[in-house]
Amino acid sequence: MNKVEAIIKPFKLDDVREALSEIGIAGMTATEVKGFGRQKGHTELYRGAEYVVDFLPKVKIEVVIEAGKVDECIEAITNAAHTGKIGDGKIFVTAVERVVRIRTGEEGPAAI
């Protein structure tokens, strides 16, 4: 099993959720986060004063899936979250050793 984490623009969350549903991924966790990369940040004007916004709002999506679905998951997220502009985000894939469903005690792929 693998965990796929994607950092995307907030307005792309619904598109990504729909794309994952279409390929049979039924569950995910989404968290509002802030960060920056090459996009850096930007300056804004508030009541006549200019200030720098260093951390930009993003959404972090986490999905745990069977190893065989990772490429399909990455493709779905990439296609749904792509705008072609800087700050589209990143996808990280890590190995998951064990998954346990708290309610039933099921483990492994049955617990996803």
Short mmCIF file of N, CA and C in Angstrom, two decimals:
data_model
loop_
_atom_site.label_atom_id
_atom_site.label_comp_id
_atom_site.label_asym_id
_atom_site.label_seq_id
_atom_site.Cartn_x
_atom_site.Cartn_y
_atom_site.Cartn_z
N MET A 1 0.84 -1.18 0.00
CA MET A 1 0.00 0.00 0.00
C MET A 1 0.88 1.24 0.00
N ASN A 2 0.31 2.32 -0.53
CA ASN A 2 1.02 3.58 -0.60
C ASN A 2 0.13 4.72 -0.15
N LYS A 3 0.76 5.76 0.34
CA LYS A 3 0.06 6.99 0.69
C LYS A 3 0.43 8.03 -0.35
N VAL A 4 -0.58 8.60 -0.98
CA VAL A 4 -0.36 9.66 -1.96
C VAL A 4 -0.81 10.96 -1.31
N GLU A 5 0.11 11.91 -1.20
CA GLU A 5 -0.19 13.22 -0.65
C GLU A 5 -0.04 14.24 -1.77
N ALA A 6 -1.02 15.08 -1.93
CA ALA A 6 -0.96 16.11 -2.95
C ALA A 6 -1.25 17.47 -2.33
N ILE A 7 -0.44 18.44 -2.68
CA ILE A 7 -0.67 19.82 -2.26
C ILE A 7 -1.17 20.54 -3.51
N ILE A 8 -2.40 21.07 -3.43
CA ILE A 8 -3.03 21.68 -4.60
C ILE A 8 -3.61 23.04 -4.26
N LYS A 9 -4.03 23.75 -5.30
CA LYS A 9 -4.71 25.03 -5.10
C LYS A 9 -6.11 24.74 -4.55
N PRO A 10 -6.59 25.54 -3.60
CA PRO A 10 -7.88 25.27 -2.95
C PRO A 10 -9.07 25.14 -3.91
N PHE A 11 -9.11 25.94 -4.95
CA PHE A 11 -10.27 25.91 -5.84
C PHE A 11 -10.30 24.67 -6.73
N LYS A 12 -9.25 23.85 -6.67
CA LYS A 12 -9.19 22.62 -7.45
C LYS A 12 -9.63 21.39 -6.65
N LEU A 13 -9.99 21.56 -5.39
CA LEU A 13 -10.33 20.43 -4.53
C LEU A 13 -11.50 19.61 -5.06
N ASP A 14 -12.58 20.26 -5.46
CA ASP A 14 -13.74 19.52 -5.96
C ASP A 14 -13.42 18.75 -7.23
N ASP A 15 -12.63 19.36 -8.11
CA ASP A 15 -12.23 18.68 -9.35
C ASP A 15 -11.42 17.43 -9.05
N VAL A 16 -10.50 17.54 -8.09
CA VAL A 16 -9.66 16.40 -7.73
C VAL A 16 -10.50 15.31 -7.07
N ARG A 17 -11.41 15.69 -6.19
CA ARG A 17 -12.27 14.71 -5.53
C ARG A 17 -13.10 13.94 -6.56
N GLU A 18 -13.65 14.64 -7.52
CA GLU A 18 -14.44 13.99 -8.56
C GLU A 18 -13.58 13.06 -9.41
N ALA A 19 -12.36 13.49 -9.75
CA ALA A 19 -11.46 12.66 -10.55
C ALA A 19 -11.09 11.39 -9.81
N LEU A 20 -10.87 11.49 -8.50
CA LEU A 20 -10.53 10.30 -7.71
C LEU A 20 -11.74 9.37 -7.59
N SER A 21 -12.92 9.93 -7.45
CA SER A 21 -14.14 9.11 -7.39
C SER A 21 -14.34 8.33 -8.68
N GLU A 22 -14.04 8.97 -9.81
CA GLU A 22 -14.21 8.33 -11.11
C GLU A 22 -13.32 7.11 -11.29
N ILE A 23 -12.16 7.09 -10.61
CA ILE A 23 -11.27 5.93 -10.76
C ILE A 23 -11.44 4.94 -9.60
N GLY A 24 -12.48 5.15 -8.80
CA GLY A 24 -12.81 4.19 -7.75
C GLY A 24 -12.19 4.42 -6.40
N ILE A 25 -11.62 5.59 -6.18
CA ILE A 25 -11.06 5.91 -4.87
C ILE A 25 -12.16 6.57 -4.05
N ALA A 26 -12.60 5.87 -3.01
CA ALA A 26 -13.78 6.30 -2.27
C ALA A 26 -13.47 7.22 -1.09
N GLY A 27 -12.26 7.20 -0.57
CA GLY A 27 -11.97 8.00 0.61
C GLY A 27 -10.70 8.81 0.48
N MET A 28 -10.72 9.97 1.08
CA MET A 28 -9.54 10.83 1.13
C MET A 28 -9.67 11.78 2.29
N THR A 29 -8.57 12.35 2.68
CA THR A 29 -8.57 13.37 3.72
C THR A 29 -8.06 14.67 3.10
N ALA A 30 -8.74 15.77 3.35
CA ALA A 30 -8.31 17.07 2.84
C ALA A 30 -8.11 18.01 4.03
N THR A 31 -6.99 18.70 4.02
CA THR A 31 -6.64 19.62 5.09
C THR A 31 -6.25 20.96 4.49
N GLU A 32 -6.74 22.04 5.07
CA GLU A 32 -6.31 23.36 4.64
C GLU A 32 -4.94 23.63 5.23
N VAL A 33 -3.99 23.97 4.36
CA VAL A 33 -2.62 24.24 4.79
C VAL A 33 -2.13 25.54 4.17
N LYS A 34 -0.98 25.99 4.60
CA LYS A 34 -0.34 27.17 4.01
C LYS A 34 1.11 26.82 3.71
N GLY A 35 1.63 27.37 2.64
CA GLY A 35 3.02 27.10 2.31
C GLY A 35 3.46 27.91 1.12
N PHE A 36 4.72 27.69 0.74
CA PHE A 36 5.23 28.33 -0.47
C PHE A 36 6.38 27.50 -1.00
N GLY A 37 6.62 27.66 -2.27
CA GLY A 37 7.74 27.00 -2.95
C GLY A 37 8.33 28.02 -3.90
N ARG A 38 8.44 27.65 -5.14
CA ARG A 38 8.96 28.58 -6.14
C ARG A 38 8.02 29.77 -6.33
N GLN A 39 6.75 29.54 -6.02
CA GLN A 39 5.76 30.60 -6.17
C GLN A 39 6.06 31.75 -5.21
N LYS A 40 6.77 31.46 -4.14
CA LYS A 40 7.18 32.41 -3.09
C LYS A 40 5.98 32.99 -2.38
N GLY A 41 5.45 34.00 -2.77
CA GLY A 41 4.35 34.68 -2.11
C GLY A 41 4.00 35.86 -2.98
N HIS A 42 3.31 36.81 -2.42
CA HIS A 42 2.98 37.99 -3.19
C HIS A 42 2.70 39.14 -2.24
N THR A 43 2.66 40.34 -2.80
CA THR A 43 2.35 41.51 -1.98
C THR A 43 0.88 41.89 -2.20
N GLU A 44 0.27 42.38 -1.15
CA GLU A 44 -1.11 42.85 -1.24
C GLU A 44 -1.20 44.22 -0.61
N LEU A 45 -2.25 44.91 -0.95
CA LEU A 45 -2.50 46.24 -0.42
C LEU A 45 -3.69 46.16 0.52
N TYR A 46 -3.53 46.63 1.76
CA TYR A 46 -4.62 46.65 2.72
C TYR A 46 -4.66 48.01 3.39
N ARG A 47 -5.75 48.72 3.19
CA ARG A 47 -5.93 50.07 3.75
C ARG A 47 -4.74 50.97 3.46
N GLY A 48 -4.28 50.89 2.23
CA GLY A 48 -3.20 51.77 1.80
C GLY A 48 -1.81 51.29 2.15
N ALA A 49 -1.69 50.24 2.94
CA ALA A 49 -0.37 49.73 3.31
C ALA A 49 -0.10 48.43 2.54
N GLU A 50 1.11 48.32 2.04
CA GLU A 50 1.50 47.13 1.31
C GLU A 50 2.12 46.13 2.28
N TYR A 51 1.75 44.87 2.15
CA TYR A 51 2.35 43.84 2.99
C TYR A 51 2.58 42.58 2.17
N VAL A 52 3.48 41.75 2.66
CA VAL A 52 3.87 40.54 1.93
C VAL A 52 3.13 39.34 2.52
N VAL A 53 2.53 38.55 1.65
CA VAL A 53 1.90 37.30 2.06
C VAL A 53 2.90 36.19 1.71
N ASP A 54 3.61 35.68 2.73
CA ASP A 54 4.65 34.67 2.49
C ASP A 54 4.06 33.29 2.28
N PHE A 55 3.07 32.93 3.05
CA PHE A 55 2.49 31.59 2.97
C PHE A 55 1.15 31.68 2.26
N LEU A 56 1.03 30.90 1.19
CA LEU A 56 -0.18 30.92 0.39
C LEU A 56 -1.11 29.78 0.81
N PRO A 57 -2.42 30.00 0.74
CA PRO A 57 -3.36 28.93 1.11
C PRO A 57 -3.33 27.80 0.08
N LYS A 58 -3.27 26.59 0.58
CA LYS A 58 -3.27 25.38 -0.25
C LYS A 58 -4.15 24.34 0.42
N VAL A 59 -4.40 23.24 -0.26
CA VAL A 59 -5.12 22.11 0.31
C VAL A 59 -4.23 20.89 0.17
N LYS A 60 -4.11 20.13 1.26
CA LYS A 60 -3.34 18.89 1.24
C LYS A 60 -4.33 17.73 1.22
N ILE A 61 -4.19 16.89 0.21
CA ILE A 61 -5.04 15.72 0.07
C ILE A 61 -4.21 14.49 0.39
N GLU A 62 -4.77 13.58 1.19
CA GLU A 62 -4.09 12.34 1.54
C GLU A 62 -4.99 11.17 1.16
N VAL A 63 -4.41 10.20 0.44
CA VAL A 63 -5.14 9.01 0.01
C VAL A 63 -4.24 7.81 0.24
N VAL A 64 -4.75 6.77 0.88
CA VAL A 64 -4.00 5.51 1.03
C VAL A 64 -4.66 4.50 0.09
N ILE A 65 -3.85 3.95 -0.81
CA ILE A 65 -4.37 3.04 -1.83
C ILE A 65 -3.44 1.85 -2.02
N GLU A 66 -3.92 0.85 -2.74
CA GLU A 66 -3.09 -0.28 -3.08
C GLU A 66 -2.04 0.16 -4.08
N ALA A 67 -0.87 -0.46 -4.03
CA ALA A 67 0.27 -0.04 -4.85
C ALA A 67 -0.06 -0.03 -6.34
N GLY A 68 -0.91 -0.92 -6.79
CA GLY A 68 -1.25 -1.00 -8.21
C GLY A 68 -2.04 0.17 -8.74
N LYS A 69 -2.61 0.99 -7.86
CA LYS A 69 -3.43 2.12 -8.30
C LYS A 69 -2.70 3.47 -8.22
N VAL A 70 -1.44 3.45 -7.82
CA VAL A 70 -0.71 4.70 -7.60
C VAL A 70 -0.61 5.54 -8.87
N ASP A 71 -0.19 4.93 -9.97
CA ASP A 71 -0.02 5.70 -11.21
C ASP A 71 -1.34 6.30 -11.68
N GLU A 72 -2.42 5.53 -11.58
CA GLU A 72 -3.74 6.01 -11.97
C GLU A 72 -4.17 7.18 -11.08
N CYS A 73 -3.88 7.08 -9.80
CA CYS A 73 -4.21 8.13 -8.84
C CYS A 73 -3.43 9.42 -9.16
N ILE A 74 -2.14 9.27 -9.41
CA ILE A 74 -1.30 10.43 -9.73
C ILE A 74 -1.80 11.11 -11.00
N GLU A 75 -2.14 10.32 -12.00
CA GLU A 75 -2.63 10.88 -13.26
C GLU A 75 -3.94 11.63 -13.05
N ALA A 76 -4.84 11.07 -12.26
CA ALA A 76 -6.13 11.72 -11.99
C ALA A 76 -5.93 13.05 -11.27
N ILE A 77 -5.06 13.06 -10.26
CA ILE A 77 -4.80 14.29 -9.51
C ILE A 77 -4.15 15.33 -10.41
N THR A 78 -3.14 14.91 -11.17
CA THR A 78 -2.42 15.83 -12.05
C THR A 78 -3.36 16.47 -13.07
N ASN A 79 -4.18 15.66 -13.72
CA ASN A 79 -5.10 16.20 -14.72
C ASN A 79 -6.13 17.14 -14.11
N ALA A 80 -6.63 16.81 -12.94
CA ALA A 80 -7.68 17.63 -12.31
C ALA A 80 -7.13 18.91 -11.69
N ALA A 81 -5.90 18.88 -11.18
CA ALA A 81 -5.35 20.04 -10.47
C ALA A 81 -4.54 20.97 -11.36
N HIS A 82 -4.29 20.58 -12.59
CA HIS A 82 -3.42 21.34 -13.48
C HIS A 82 -4.09 22.63 -13.96
N THR A 83 -3.36 23.75 -13.82
CA THR A 83 -3.81 25.02 -14.40
C THR A 83 -2.77 25.54 -15.39
N GLY A 84 -1.55 25.01 -15.28
CA GLY A 84 -0.47 25.48 -16.14
C GLY A 84 0.26 26.68 -15.58
N LYS A 85 -0.13 27.11 -14.40
CA LYS A 85 0.50 28.27 -13.78
C LYS A 85 1.32 27.84 -12.57
N ILE A 86 2.25 28.66 -12.19
CA ILE A 86 3.10 28.35 -11.04
C ILE A 86 2.22 28.17 -9.80
N GLY A 87 2.58 27.21 -8.96
CA GLY A 87 1.83 26.97 -7.73
C GLY A 87 0.77 25.89 -7.87
N ASP A 88 0.78 25.13 -8.98
CA ASP A 88 -0.20 24.05 -9.15
C ASP A 88 -0.06 22.99 -8.08
N GLY A 89 1.13 22.79 -7.54
CA GLY A 89 1.31 21.89 -6.42
C GLY A 89 2.30 20.77 -6.64
N LYS A 90 2.30 19.82 -5.72
CA LYS A 90 3.21 18.69 -5.74
C LYS A 90 2.46 17.44 -5.29
N ILE A 91 3.00 16.28 -5.70
CA ILE A 91 2.46 15.00 -5.26
C ILE A 91 3.60 14.20 -4.66
N PHE A 92 3.37 13.62 -3.49
CA PHE A 92 4.36 12.80 -2.80
C PHE A 92 3.79 11.40 -2.59
N VAL A 93 4.59 10.38 -2.83
CA VAL A 93 4.16 9.00 -2.65
C VAL A 93 5.10 8.34 -1.64
N THR A 94 4.51 7.74 -0.61
CA THR A 94 5.30 7.02 0.40
C THR A 94 4.69 5.65 0.66
N ALA A 95 5.52 4.75 1.14
CA ALA A 95 5.05 3.39 1.46
C ALA A 95 4.29 3.41 2.79
N VAL A 96 3.27 2.57 2.87
CA VAL A 96 2.49 2.42 4.11
C VAL A 96 2.65 0.97 4.55
N GLU A 97 3.18 0.79 5.75
CA GLU A 97 3.43 -0.56 6.26
C GLU A 97 2.17 -1.27 6.73
N ARG A 98 1.28 -0.52 7.36
CA ARG A 98 0.14 -1.17 7.98
C ARG A 98 -1.04 -0.22 8.08
N VAL A 99 -2.23 -0.74 7.82
CA VAL A 99 -3.46 0.03 7.97
C VAL A 99 -4.42 -0.79 8.81
N VAL A 100 -5.03 -0.15 9.81
CA VAL A 100 -6.00 -0.83 10.67
C VAL A 100 -7.26 0.01 10.74
N ARG A 101 -8.41 -0.61 10.47
CA ARG A 101 -9.70 0.07 10.64
C ARG A 101 -10.06 -0.04 12.11
N ILE A 102 -10.21 1.07 12.78
CA ILE A 102 -10.46 1.09 14.22
C ILE A 102 -11.77 0.38 14.58
N ARG A 103 -12.82 0.63 13.84
CA ARG A 103 -14.14 0.08 14.17
C ARG A 103 -14.17 -1.44 14.16
N THR A 104 -13.57 -2.07 13.13
CA THR A 104 -13.69 -3.52 12.98
C THR A 104 -12.41 -4.30 13.27
N GLY A 105 -11.28 -3.61 13.29
CA GLY A 105 -10.00 -4.30 13.47
C GLY A 105 -9.45 -4.86 12.18
N GLU A 106 -10.14 -4.65 11.05
CA GLU A 106 -9.64 -5.13 9.75
C GLU A 106 -8.28 -4.51 9.48
N GLU A 107 -7.44 -5.25 8.75
CA GLU A 107 -6.12 -4.73 8.41
C GLU A 107 -5.84 -4.89 6.93
N GLY A 108 -4.84 -4.14 6.46
CA GLY A 108 -4.42 -4.21 5.07
C GLY A 108 -5.41 -3.57 4.13
N PRO A 109 -5.45 -4.04 2.87
CA PRO A 109 -6.34 -3.43 1.87
C PRO A 109 -7.82 -3.44 2.28
N ALA A 110 -8.24 -4.41 3.07
CA ALA A 110 -9.64 -4.45 3.54
C ALA A 110 -9.96 -3.27 4.44
N ALA A 111 -8.96 -2.68 5.06
CA ALA A 111 -9.18 -1.56 5.98
C ALA A 111 -9.22 -0.21 5.28
N ILE A 112 -8.88 -0.19 4.02
CA ILE A 112 -8.85 1.11 3.30
C ILE A 112 -10.23 1.54 3.02
#
